[in-house]
Short mmCIF file of C-alpha atoms in Angstrom, two decimals:
data_model
loop_
_atom_site.label_atom_id
_atom_site.label_comp_id
_atom_site.label_asym_id
_atom_site.label_seq_id
_atom_site.Cartn_x
_atom_site.Cartn_y
_atom_site.Cartn_z
CA MET A 1 0.16 0.16 0.16
CA ARG A 2 1.70 3.05 -1.16
CA THR A 3 1.94 6.54 1.80
CA ARG A 4 2.07 9.37 0.97
CA ILE A 5 5.02 11.94 1.64
CA GLY A 6 3.07 13.72 3.39
CA THR A 7 1.09 11.06 5.82
CA ARG A 8 5.33 9.82 6.24
CA LEU A 9 6.05 13.48 7.38
CA ILE A 10 3.20 14.25 9.95
CA LEU A 11 3.04 10.45 11.57
CA GLY A 12 7.11 10.77 11.93
CA ALA A 13 7.41 14.30 13.30
CA GLY A 14 4.11 13.38 15.25
CA LEU A 15 5.97 10.35 16.53
CA SER A 16 8.90 12.38 17.52
CA ALA A 17 6.86 14.87 19.08
CA ALA A 18 4.91 12.38 20.89
CA GLY A 19 8.49 10.91 22.43
CA VAL A 20 9.85 14.20 22.96
CA ILE A 21 6.63 15.84 25.22
CA GLY A 22 6.30 11.92 26.98
CA ILE A 23 10.36 11.92 28.30
CA MET A 24 9.38 15.80 29.65
CA ALA A 25 6.15 14.88 30.89
CA VAL A 26 7.32 12.36 32.80
CA VAL A 27 10.80 13.93 33.80
CA THR A 28 8.38 16.91 34.89
CA VAL A 29 5.90 15.30 36.89
CA ARG A 30 8.72 13.07 39.10
CA GLU A 31 10.41 16.05 40.02
CA GLN A 32 7.23 17.35 40.90
CA ALA A 33 6.97 14.67 42.99
CA ARG A 34 10.93 14.77 44.38
CA GLN A 35 9.94 18.48 45.56
CA LEU A 36 6.48 17.55 46.76
CA LEU A 37 8.32 14.88 48.99
CA LEU A 38 10.95 17.14 49.82
CA GLU A 39 8.90 19.44 51.13
CA ARG A 40 6.54 17.15 52.81
CA THR A 41 9.98 15.60 54.86
CA ARG A 42 10.76 19.11 55.42
CA THR A 43 7.63 20.25 57.05
CA ALA A 44 7.50 16.63 59.09
CA ASN A 45 11.51 17.19 60.21
CA GLN A 46 10.29 20.17 61.48
CA LEU A 47 7.29 18.93 62.91
CA SER A 48 8.64 16.13 65.27
CA GLY A 49 11.52 18.70 65.98
CA THR A 50 8.01 21.06 67.36
CA ILE A 51 7.08 17.53 69.32
CA GLN A 52 10.09 16.84 70.79
CA ARG A 53 10.71 20.20 72.92
CA SER A 54 7.28 20.64 73.68
CA THR A 55 7.66 16.48 75.65
CA HIS A 56 11.17 17.55 77.05
CA PHE A 57 10.61 19.43 80.12
CA ASP A 58 8.01 16.30 80.78
CA MET A 59 10.86 14.08 79.68
CA LEU A 60 13.39 15.53 81.81
CA GLU A 61 11.22 15.21 85.09
CA ASN A 62 10.19 12.00 84.68
CA ARG A 63 6.69 12.87 84.24
CA ARG A 64 5.42 9.75 82.47
CA ASP A 65 1.96 10.39 82.29
CA ASP A 66 1.88 14.00 81.11
CA LEU A 67 4.32 12.62 78.21
CA HIS A 68 1.72 9.87 77.52
CA ARG A 69 -1.23 12.27 77.25
CA GLN A 70 0.69 14.97 75.10
CA ILE A 71 1.59 12.00 72.92
CA ARG A 72 -1.65 10.68 72.58
CA ASP A 73 -3.42 13.92 72.46
CA ILE A 74 -0.92 14.41 69.23
CA GLY A 75 -1.56 11.38 67.63
CA THR A 76 -5.45 11.38 68.46
CA LEU A 77 -6.19 15.71 67.09
CA ARG A 78 -3.95 14.12 63.99
CA GLN A 79 -3.01 17.58 63.33
CA GLU A 80 -0.83 18.68 60.49
CA GLY A 81 -1.12 15.00 59.30
CA ILE A 82 -0.40 12.94 62.46
CA ARG A 83 -0.66 9.22 62.43
CA LYS A 84 1.18 8.28 64.86
CA VAL A 85 4.41 9.51 67.81
CA ARG A 86 6.32 7.14 69.48
CA ILE A 87 9.60 6.79 71.11
CA PHE A 88 11.69 4.43 71.38
CA ASN A 89 15.00 3.70 73.22
CA LYS A 90 17.97 2.26 71.82
CA GLU A 91 17.25 -1.19 71.83
CA GLY A 92 13.82 -0.47 70.25
CA ARG A 93 11.41 -0.76 72.83
CA ILE A 94 8.33 1.02 72.15
CA MET A 95 8.30 3.38 75.14
CA TYR A 96 5.61 6.22 74.41
CA SER A 97 2.92 5.61 71.69
CA SER A 98 -0.24 7.57 70.81
CA GLU A 99 -1.63 3.95 70.37
CA PRO A 100 -1.32 2.41 73.31
CA GLU A 101 -1.17 -1.31 72.20
CA GLU A 102 3.20 -0.55 70.79
CA ILE A 103 3.99 0.15 74.29
CA GLY A 104 6.11 -2.11 75.51
CA THR A 105 6.40 -3.71 72.18
CA SER A 106 9.73 -3.54 70.26
CA VAL A 107 10.89 -3.17 66.83
CA ASN A 108 12.61 -4.55 63.72
CA LEU A 109 16.06 -2.73 64.00
CA LYS A 110 16.50 -4.53 60.00
CA ALA A 111 12.93 -2.36 59.25
CA GLU A 112 11.77 0.57 59.27
CA ALA A 113 14.24 4.14 60.27
CA CYS A 114 16.40 1.96 62.84
CA TYR A 115 18.29 0.31 59.68
CA ALA A 116 20.13 3.23 58.64
CA CYS A 117 21.79 3.29 61.59
CA HIS A 118 21.74 -0.06 62.70
CA ALA A 119 22.94 -1.40 59.76
CA GLU A 120 25.72 0.72 58.46
CA GLY A 121 27.40 1.49 62.64
CA ARG A 122 27.14 5.44 61.73
CA PRO A 123 25.86 8.05 64.16
CA LEU A 124 22.68 8.91 64.09
CA GLU A 125 22.89 13.09 64.62
CA HIS A 126 25.61 12.78 61.18
CA LEU A 127 22.57 11.00 59.26
CA ASP A 128 20.83 13.65 57.18
CA ILE A 129 16.79 14.41 56.95
CA GLN A 130 16.82 12.15 53.71
CA GLN A 131 18.35 9.28 55.46
CA ARG A 132 16.01 9.15 58.62
CA ALA A 133 12.86 9.50 56.68
CA ARG A 134 11.29 6.34 55.45
CA ILE A 135 8.05 6.31 53.69
CA PHE A 136 5.77 2.66 53.71
CA ARG A 137 2.52 2.23 53.30
CA GLY A 138 0.22 2.12 56.48
CA PRO A 139 -3.10 -0.39 57.73
CA GLU A 140 -5.39 1.89 56.12
CA GLY A 141 -3.73 1.44 52.60
CA GLY A 142 -2.39 5.01 52.15
CA ARG A 143 1.42 5.75 52.72
CA LEU A 144 2.92 7.29 55.28
CA LEU A 145 5.91 9.14 55.56
CA GLY A 146 8.08 8.26 58.56
CA ILE A 147 10.63 10.50 60.72
CA ILE A 148 12.79 9.84 63.55
CA ASN A 149 14.41 12.98 65.73
CA PRO A 150 17.30 11.35 68.10
CA ILE A 151 17.10 11.96 72.09
CA PRO A 152 20.04 13.00 73.12
CA ASN A 153 21.57 12.25 76.20
CA GLU A 154 22.04 15.64 77.72
CA PRO A 155 23.73 16.49 81.66
CA SER A 156 21.11 17.17 82.90
CA CYS A 157 19.39 13.53 82.41
CA SER A 158 22.66 12.10 83.41
CA THR A 159 22.85 14.55 86.76
CA ALA A 160 18.79 14.23 87.44
CA ALA A 161 17.79 11.94 90.89
CA CYS A 162 15.17 10.67 89.43
CA HIS A 163 16.79 9.03 86.20
CA ALA A 164 19.41 9.28 85.71
CA HIS A 165 21.17 7.83 82.92
CA SER A 166 24.94 7.29 82.79
CA PRO A 167 27.20 9.91 81.21
CA SER A 168 29.11 7.70 78.27
CA GLN A 169 25.38 7.39 76.94
CA ARG A 170 24.94 9.61 73.57
CA PHE A 171 21.42 8.77 73.59
CA LEU A 172 18.60 8.14 75.24
CA GLY A 173 16.23 7.17 72.32
CA VAL A 174 14.13 8.06 69.11
CA LEU A 175 11.32 10.32 68.25
CA ASP A 176 9.71 8.66 65.55
CA VAL A 177 6.09 10.67 63.97
CA ASN A 178 4.54 9.13 61.15
CA VAL A 179 2.36 11.62 58.79
CA SER A 180 0.08 11.10 56.15
CA LEU A 181 0.87 11.34 52.35
CA ASP A 182 -2.78 12.02 50.88
CA GLU A 183 -2.59 15.56 49.76
CA VAL A 184 1.22 14.76 48.88
CA ASP A 185 -0.03 11.61 46.32
CA ARG A 186 -4.04 13.78 45.32
CA ALA A 187 -1.20 16.82 44.41
CA ILE A 188 1.40 14.56 42.30
CA ALA A 189 -1.88 12.70 40.64
CA GLN A 190 -3.80 16.28 39.22
CA ASN A 191 -0.22 17.16 38.29
CA ARG A 192 -0.01 13.94 36.60
CA SER A 193 -2.99 13.51 35.30
CA LEU A 194 -2.24 17.73 33.82
CA MET A 195 1.01 16.56 32.86
CA MET A 196 -0.63 13.86 30.61
CA MET A 197 -3.52 15.86 29.25
CA SER A 198 -0.90 18.91 28.67
CA ALA A 199 1.21 16.46 26.82
CA VAL A 200 -1.56 15.27 24.75
CA ALA A 201 -2.89 18.34 24.37
CA ALA A 202 0.64 19.21 23.16
CA VAL A 203 0.72 16.34 20.67
CA LEU A 204 -2.19 17.20 19.01
CA ALA A 205 -1.56 20.93 18.99
CA VAL A 206 1.96 19.95 17.00
CA SER A 207 0.19 17.19 14.86
CA LEU A 208 -2.84 19.90 13.74
CA ILE A 209 0.66 22.33 13.20
CA LEU A 210 2.47 20.26 10.92
CA TRP A 211 -0.54 18.67 9.61
CA TRP A 212 -1.28 22.51 7.65
CA LEU A 213 2.52 23.11 6.71
CA ASN A 214 2.65 20.11 5.50
CA ARG A 215 -0.46 20.69 2.99
CA ARG A 216 0.40 24.43 2.11
CA LEU A 217 4.14 23.68 1.53
CA VAL A 218 4.20 20.31 0.56
CA VAL A 219 1.06 18.38 0.18
CA ARG A 220 0.36 21.15 -2.91
CA PRO A 221 3.16 22.22 -4.18
CA VAL A 222 3.94 18.61 -4.29
CA ALA A 223 0.51 18.00 -6.23
CA ALA A 224 0.64 20.49 -8.78
CA LEU A 225 4.01 19.10 -9.57
CA VAL A 226 2.77 15.69 -10.36
CA ALA A 227 -0.48 16.92 -11.73
CA GLY A 228 2.33 18.98 -14.18
CA THR A 229 3.64 16.17 -14.72
CA GLN A 230 1.65 13.95 -15.95
CA ARG A 231 0.70 16.48 -18.65
CA VAL A 232 3.04 17.18 -19.87
CA GLY A 233 3.55 12.92 -20.36
CA GLU A 234 -0.29 13.13 -21.90
CA GLY A 235 1.97 15.65 -24.33
CA ASN A 236 -0.09 19.02 -22.89
CA LEU A 237 2.69 21.30 -22.82
CA SER A 238 0.49 24.53 -22.64
CA THR A 239 -0.55 24.61 -18.55
CA PRO A 240 1.70 25.94 -16.78
CA ILE A 241 2.46 24.80 -12.75
CA PRO A 242 0.51 27.61 -10.42
CA PHE A 243 3.00 29.64 -8.36
CA LEU A 244 4.11 27.44 -5.16
CA GLY A 245 5.85 30.03 -3.40
CA ARG A 246 9.66 31.71 -2.40
CA HIS A 247 11.06 28.24 -1.25
CA GLU A 248 12.80 25.48 -3.01
CA LEU A 249 9.27 23.85 -4.73
CA GLY A 250 8.53 26.92 -6.24
CA THR A 251 12.36 27.09 -7.87
CA LEU A 252 11.60 24.07 -9.01
CA ALA A 253 8.32 24.83 -10.19
CA LYS A 254 9.70 27.66 -11.96
CA ALA A 255 11.67 25.45 -13.40
CA PHE A 256 10.13 23.20 -14.33
CA ASN A 257 7.47 25.79 -16.50
CA ASP A 258 10.62 27.08 -18.16
CA MET A 259 11.90 23.01 -19.59
CA VAL A 260 7.90 22.64 -20.57
CA ALA A 261 8.31 26.06 -22.64
CA ARG A 262 11.44 25.01 -23.82
CA LEU A 263 10.09 21.51 -24.64
CA ALA A 264 7.05 22.97 -26.45
CA ASP A 265 9.42 25.25 -28.47
CA THR A 266 11.47 22.53 -29.56
CA GLN A 267 8.17 20.19 -30.11
CA ARG A 268 7.08 23.50 -32.47
CA GLN A 269 10.10 23.40 -34.23
CA LEU A 270 10.25 19.73 -34.73
CA ALA A 271 6.63 19.67 -36.49
CA GLN A 272 7.85 22.93 -38.32
CA ALA A 273 10.57 21.01 -39.40
CA ASP A 274 9.27 17.16 -40.76
CA LYS A 275 6.30 19.73 -42.08
CA LEU A 276 9.45 21.15 -44.05
CA ALA A 277 10.63 18.34 -45.17
CA SER A 278 7.53 16.13 -45.94
CA VAL A 279 5.85 19.56 -48.13
CA GLY A 280 9.84 19.49 -49.22
CA ARG A 281 9.87 16.20 -50.32
CA LEU A 282 6.52 16.50 -51.94
CA ALA A 283 7.10 20.20 -53.58
CA ALA A 284 10.78 18.65 -55.32
CA GLY A 285 8.85 15.96 -57.20
CA ILE A 286 5.75 17.89 -58.48
CA ALA A 287 8.02 21.66 -59.26
CA HIS A 288 10.20 18.85 -61.30
CA GLU A 289 6.97 17.53 -63.33
CA ILE A 290 6.41 20.97 -63.86
CA ASN A 291 8.96 22.40 -64.78
CA ASN A 292 9.94 21.22 -68.41
CA PRO A 293 6.23 20.89 -69.97
CA LEU A 294 6.00 24.85 -68.15
CA THR A 295 9.38 25.19 -70.52
CA GLY A 296 7.69 24.22 -73.12
CA VAL A 297 4.37 26.07 -72.97
CA LEU A 298 6.29 29.19 -72.36
CA SER A 299 9.05 28.74 -75.46
CA TYR A 300 5.46 27.64 -77.50
CA ALA A 301 3.51 30.65 -76.46
CA SER A 302 6.48 33.45 -77.13
CA LEU A 303 7.47 32.29 -80.65
CA LEU A 304 2.91 32.21 -81.31
CA ARG A 305 3.44 35.48 -80.21
CA LYS A 306 5.82 36.65 -82.61
CA ARG A 307 4.48 35.10 -85.45
CA LEU A 308 1.29 36.10 -84.85
CA GLU A 309 2.34 40.31 -84.35
CA ALA A 310 -0.48 41.67 -86.72
CA ASP A 311 -3.25 39.79 -84.97
CA ALA A 312 -4.13 42.41 -81.20
CA ALA A 313 -6.79 39.99 -80.15
CA THR A 314 -4.60 36.72 -80.16
CA ARG A 315 -1.65 38.46 -79.02
CA GLU A 316 -3.54 39.68 -76.27
CA ASP A 317 -4.15 36.18 -74.81
CA LEU A 318 -1.06 35.00 -75.82
CA ASP A 319 0.48 37.30 -73.60
CA VAL A 320 -1.81 36.33 -70.69
CA ILE A 321 -0.88 32.80 -71.06
CA VAL A 322 3.09 34.08 -71.73
CA ARG A 323 2.27 36.27 -68.42
CA GLU A 324 0.60 33.36 -66.42
CA THR A 325 3.07 30.45 -67.40
CA VAL A 326 5.79 33.55 -65.93
CA ARG A 327 4.18 33.24 -62.16
CA CYS A 328 4.09 29.36 -62.68
CA ARG A 329 7.61 29.47 -63.32
CA GLY A 330 8.19 32.32 -60.13
CA ILE A 331 6.10 29.87 -57.68
CA ILE A 332 7.76 26.78 -58.97
CA ARG A 333 10.89 27.92 -58.30
CA GLU A 334 9.79 29.13 -54.75
CA LEU A 335 9.21 25.49 -54.43
CA LEU A 336 12.38 23.81 -55.15
CA ASP A 337 14.38 26.91 -53.39
CA PHE A 338 11.76 25.88 -50.54
CA ALA A 339 12.51 21.91 -51.16
CA ARG A 340 16.66 22.11 -51.88
CA PRO A 341 17.71 24.81 -49.42
CA VAL A 342 21.42 25.69 -50.04
CA PRO A 343 23.57 25.71 -46.71
CA PRO A 344 24.51 29.00 -45.98
CA SER A 345 28.01 29.67 -46.33
CA ARG A 346 29.35 31.61 -43.38
CA LYS A 347 31.14 35.08 -43.46
CA PRO A 348 31.19 37.83 -41.06
CA VAL A 349 28.06 39.84 -42.40
CA ASP A 350 27.57 43.31 -41.40
CA PHE A 351 23.97 43.81 -40.89
CA ASN A 352 23.10 47.09 -41.46
CA GLU A 353 24.60 46.58 -44.84
CA VAL A 354 22.43 43.91 -45.57
CA ALA A 355 19.24 45.29 -44.02
CA ARG A 356 20.46 48.09 -46.59
CA ARG A 357 20.98 46.22 -49.55
CA ALA A 358 17.46 44.27 -49.29
CA VAL A 359 15.67 47.69 -49.04
CA ALA A 360 16.87 48.76 -52.00
CA VAL A 361 15.83 45.91 -54.04
CA VAL A 362 12.57 46.50 -52.72
CA MET A 363 12.23 50.50 -51.95
CA ALA A 364 10.69 50.79 -55.44
CA GLN A 365 7.91 48.53 -55.04
CA LEU A 366 7.14 50.18 -51.36
CA HIS A 367 7.39 53.73 -52.84
CA LEU A 368 4.26 52.54 -55.26
CA SER A 369 2.31 51.43 -52.32
CA GLN A 370 2.54 54.51 -51.12
CA VAL A 371 4.90 52.74 -48.48
CA ARG A 372 6.64 54.99 -46.16
CA LEU A 373 10.17 52.86 -44.97
CA VAL A 374 11.83 54.21 -41.88
CA LEU A 375 15.57 52.67 -41.26
CA ASP A 376 16.19 52.48 -37.49
CA LEU A 377 19.59 51.10 -37.69
CA THR A 378 22.13 51.05 -34.66
CA ASP A 379 25.94 52.47 -35.30
CA THR A 380 28.72 50.51 -34.63
CA LEU A 381 27.93 46.63 -34.25
CA PRO A 382 29.19 43.56 -34.74
CA GLN A 383 29.67 41.17 -37.09
CA ALA A 384 27.54 38.19 -37.00
CA LEU A 385 28.40 34.85 -38.83
CA ALA A 386 25.99 33.67 -41.40
CA ASP A 387 25.46 33.97 -45.17
CA PRO A 388 24.91 37.83 -46.18
CA ASN A 389 22.71 36.10 -49.65
CA GLN A 390 20.00 34.08 -47.14
CA LEU A 391 20.16 36.91 -44.66
CA GLN A 392 18.94 39.45 -47.45
CA GLN A 393 16.38 37.42 -48.38
CA VAL A 394 15.21 36.79 -45.18
CA VAL A 395 14.99 40.77 -45.54
CA VAL A 396 13.55 41.06 -48.74
CA ASN A 397 10.70 38.47 -47.84
CA LEU A 398 9.79 40.47 -44.54
CA LEU A 399 9.67 43.68 -46.26
CA LEU A 400 7.42 42.33 -48.93
CA ASN A 401 5.11 40.55 -46.49
CA ALA A 402 5.23 44.02 -44.48
CA ALA A 403 3.51 45.89 -47.60
CA ASP A 404 1.20 43.74 -48.33
CA ALA A 405 -0.24 43.87 -44.69
CA ILE A 406 -0.39 47.41 -44.87
CA GLY A 407 -2.23 47.81 -48.40
CA ASP A 408 -2.84 50.48 -51.13
CA GLU A 409 -3.45 52.74 -48.56
CA GLY A 410 -0.27 53.75 -47.31
CA GLY A 411 1.28 53.14 -43.97
CA THR A 412 5.36 52.55 -41.98
CA ILE A 413 7.15 49.63 -42.29
CA THR A 414 9.86 50.34 -39.64
CA LEU A 415 13.70 48.42 -39.67
CA ARG A 416 15.70 48.27 -36.77
CA THR A 417 18.72 46.18 -35.68
CA GLY A 418 20.44 45.88 -32.60
CA PRO A 419 22.24 42.96 -29.96
CA CYS A 420 20.44 41.19 -28.49
CA THR A 421 20.88 38.06 -26.38
CA PHE A 422 20.15 33.71 -26.81
CA PRO A 423 18.96 31.97 -23.25
CA PRO A 424 21.91 29.19 -22.68
CA ALA A 425 20.08 25.47 -22.94
CA VAL A 426 17.57 22.81 -21.04
CA GLY A 427 19.88 22.16 -18.49
CA GLN A 428 22.68 24.33 -18.36
CA GLU A 429 21.71 27.46 -16.89
CA GLU A 430 24.16 27.80 -14.47
CA ALA A 431 27.26 27.03 -16.25
CA VAL A 432 26.72 28.61 -19.19
CA ALA A 433 26.38 32.62 -19.94
CA PRO A 434 23.37 33.55 -21.89
CA ARG A 435 24.93 33.74 -25.56
CA PRO A 436 25.23 37.44 -27.08
CA GLY A 437 23.62 38.14 -30.68
CA LEU A 438 21.96 40.76 -33.30
CA SER A 439 18.33 41.48 -33.83
CA LEU A 440 16.18 42.43 -37.06
CA SER A 441 12.68 43.58 -36.56
CA VAL A 442 10.72 44.48 -39.85
CA GLU A 443 7.31 46.10 -37.98
CA ASP A 444 3.95 47.53 -39.69
CA THR A 445 0.91 49.06 -39.03
CA GLY A 446 -0.60 47.11 -41.60
CA CYS A 447 -4.20 44.81 -40.62
CA GLY A 448 -1.95 42.10 -38.21
CA ILE A 449 -2.92 38.79 -37.89
CA ALA A 450 -5.32 37.05 -36.27
CA GLN A 451 -4.72 35.13 -32.63
CA GLU A 452 -5.42 31.83 -33.73
CA ASP A 453 -3.72 32.19 -36.72
CA LEU A 454 0.00 32.58 -35.37
CA PRO A 455 0.56 29.30 -34.67
CA ARG A 456 0.16 28.35 -38.33
CA LEU A 457 2.22 31.25 -39.79
CA PHE A 458 5.05 30.02 -40.37
CA GLU A 459 3.19 26.09 -41.80
CA PRO A 460 4.07 25.77 -45.67
CA PHE A 461 1.18 26.95 -47.87
CA PHE A 462 -0.56 28.80 -45.06
CA SER A 463 -1.17 31.83 -46.05
CA THR A 464 -4.00 35.55 -44.84
CA LYS A 465 -3.31 36.30 -48.22
CA GLY A 466 -6.24 34.75 -50.06
CA ASN A 467 -5.40 33.88 -53.50
CA ARG A 468 -2.09 36.50 -53.57
CA GLY A 469 -0.34 34.04 -51.75
CA THR A 470 1.53 30.91 -51.76
CA GLY A 471 2.15 30.47 -48.76
CA LEU A 472 5.75 29.80 -49.12
CA GLY A 473 7.60 33.14 -48.04
CA LEU A 474 7.11 32.73 -43.89
CA ALA A 475 8.54 29.27 -44.61
CA VAL A 476 11.59 29.66 -46.42
CA THR A 477 12.37 32.62 -44.27
CA TRP A 478 11.35 30.19 -41.12
CA GLY A 479 14.55 27.58 -42.63
CA LEU A 480 17.29 30.15 -42.62
CA VAL A 481 16.45 31.23 -40.16
CA GLU A 482 16.81 28.38 -38.46
CA GLY A 483 20.13 27.09 -40.33
CA HIS A 484 21.89 29.82 -38.87
CA GLY A 485 21.11 28.85 -35.59
CA GLY A 486 18.90 32.13 -34.99
CA THR A 487 15.31 32.35 -34.11
CA ILE A 488 12.16 34.20 -36.09
CA ASP A 489 9.06 35.18 -33.42
CA VAL A 490 6.00 37.48 -34.59
CA GLN A 491 3.90 39.43 -32.10
CA SER A 492 0.68 41.29 -34.17
CA GLU A 493 -2.36 42.26 -32.65
CA PRO A 494 -5.39 41.95 -35.42
CA GLY A 495 -6.53 45.92 -36.85
CA ALA A 496 -2.72 47.28 -34.67
CA GLY A 497 -0.40 45.69 -36.97
CA SER A 498 2.39 43.48 -37.00
CA ARG A 499 6.35 42.82 -35.84
CA PHE A 500 8.57 40.08 -37.46
CA THR A 501 11.82 39.59 -35.07
CA VAL A 502 14.54 37.78 -36.72
CA ARG A 503 17.77 36.98 -33.97
CA ILE A 504 21.23 35.58 -35.42
CA PRO A 505 24.13 35.09 -32.97
CA LEU A 506 27.27 36.57 -33.30
CA ALA A 507 31.05 35.49 -35.11
CA GLN A 508 32.72 36.10 -31.56
CA ASP A 509 32.13 37.81 -27.97
CA PRO A 510 30.41 41.37 -29.01
CA SER A 511 33.28 43.28 -25.67
CA ALA A 512 35.39 43.08 -28.35
CA THR A 513 34.42 45.65 -30.11
CA GLY A 514 32.23 47.26 -27.79
CA ILE A 515 27.43 47.47 -28.31
CA PRO A 516 26.11 50.58 -28.23
CA ASP A 517 23.85 51.64 -25.38
CA SER A 518 21.48 53.60 -27.88
CA PRO A 519 20.59 52.86 -31.44
CA SER A 520 20.77 56.26 -34.02
CA ASN A 521 18.66 58.05 -35.30
CA PRO A 522 16.14 56.52 -37.15
CA GLU A 523 15.94 57.67 -40.96
CA VAL A 524 12.30 58.20 -43.18
CA LEU A 525 12.70 56.78 -46.91
#
């Protein structure tokens, strides 16, 4: 069974938090219990000292009845949680007790508090308060705290006439006070319950926060990445992954979108190249089969026109045949150029010079169409490694298309040149710097291109001119630019004109010659 990474993260973090909080809770409860017992022990020791001082005079005067009554009253009243008070001598015989039935009996020296002195042979006054205290179960089942205090043999005791003791005897007996720990146990139980509930609440709160953070920072971004990869696997390269935040997954999503965009561009180029190759093979065959018969038609029509110069009507018909045959030969020539493109003869080329030669070729036609041409050429551009004839053909095709888009009503065409950069290949963004290049753009004020026609603009035989175009001009232009390792793109809106931009890589690092920051003044022709 597959488990989501978010679920594993929450389980792992939740169990870790539960373990840490549980250990802290146990340590805290034990420390609180120790502190409560320590405080209760100190209180019991102070109480034992108070009882010892209150009975000291009766013991000194040997008032046994008063001593019995005082000890019995203290044990009966159960003040400060006292359950039992007794005095026994060093042999372990109980001499006085709040429970009369114990008087005269002996305690086990290896049990209760006697063992601390009798087993180790240490002086009783050297034992600290913790060693003089013990905790045990009472007859009623509750816990009791017993603490002993030695009764020393004072000089007044050894010199008294009533019950003189030997001066060498250091202790006369031990005062044993038993105190109930019910309040301490209740406090410990309450603390334990409170700590348990706090620990459970803390674990639930941490788990809830982790669930929210995991869902926001991990689950949703990962789900978006998975959905994006599935769409790419299904062939959909047009839907990017949404913004995922300023963290590693957001960076991954951005890199993924960039990769998909370049993959879509590469796919488009491959599809375009495949179409061009397929149409090129078809065009080569058709052009070869049609070219010879057209040559014969053109030759015989020209001969007939010379023989029938006196017949004006027949000569006009023959002129139509010759004109249309020449037009067909031009279309076939374009097919042959498209089907068998010549590899570019690369050499350093001045972009501005290529642009000026192309303008000279089409200038007469532009004047006839009442089209104004604006040259905005950047001075001192570095040279590009390209075929000047093919680049001139590219510029001529773009200028003629711009003139056709403007029509007979007149308009403006702007031809610009300038520096540009090429992004590095996919996967080399950090290792390779952007490549320098040169750009050439042709912008017109014509009718524009519909958005649905833009993806098919460079396909063979696709034309927005109707019967006026063959649909091969931009396809040939695209092939020439691709052959130079460059790119061509178009931006257009219906009624607002179009702008075609060609980018060609440089022959060398532009830092050798320098690229100006601003173009020269535009020139209107």
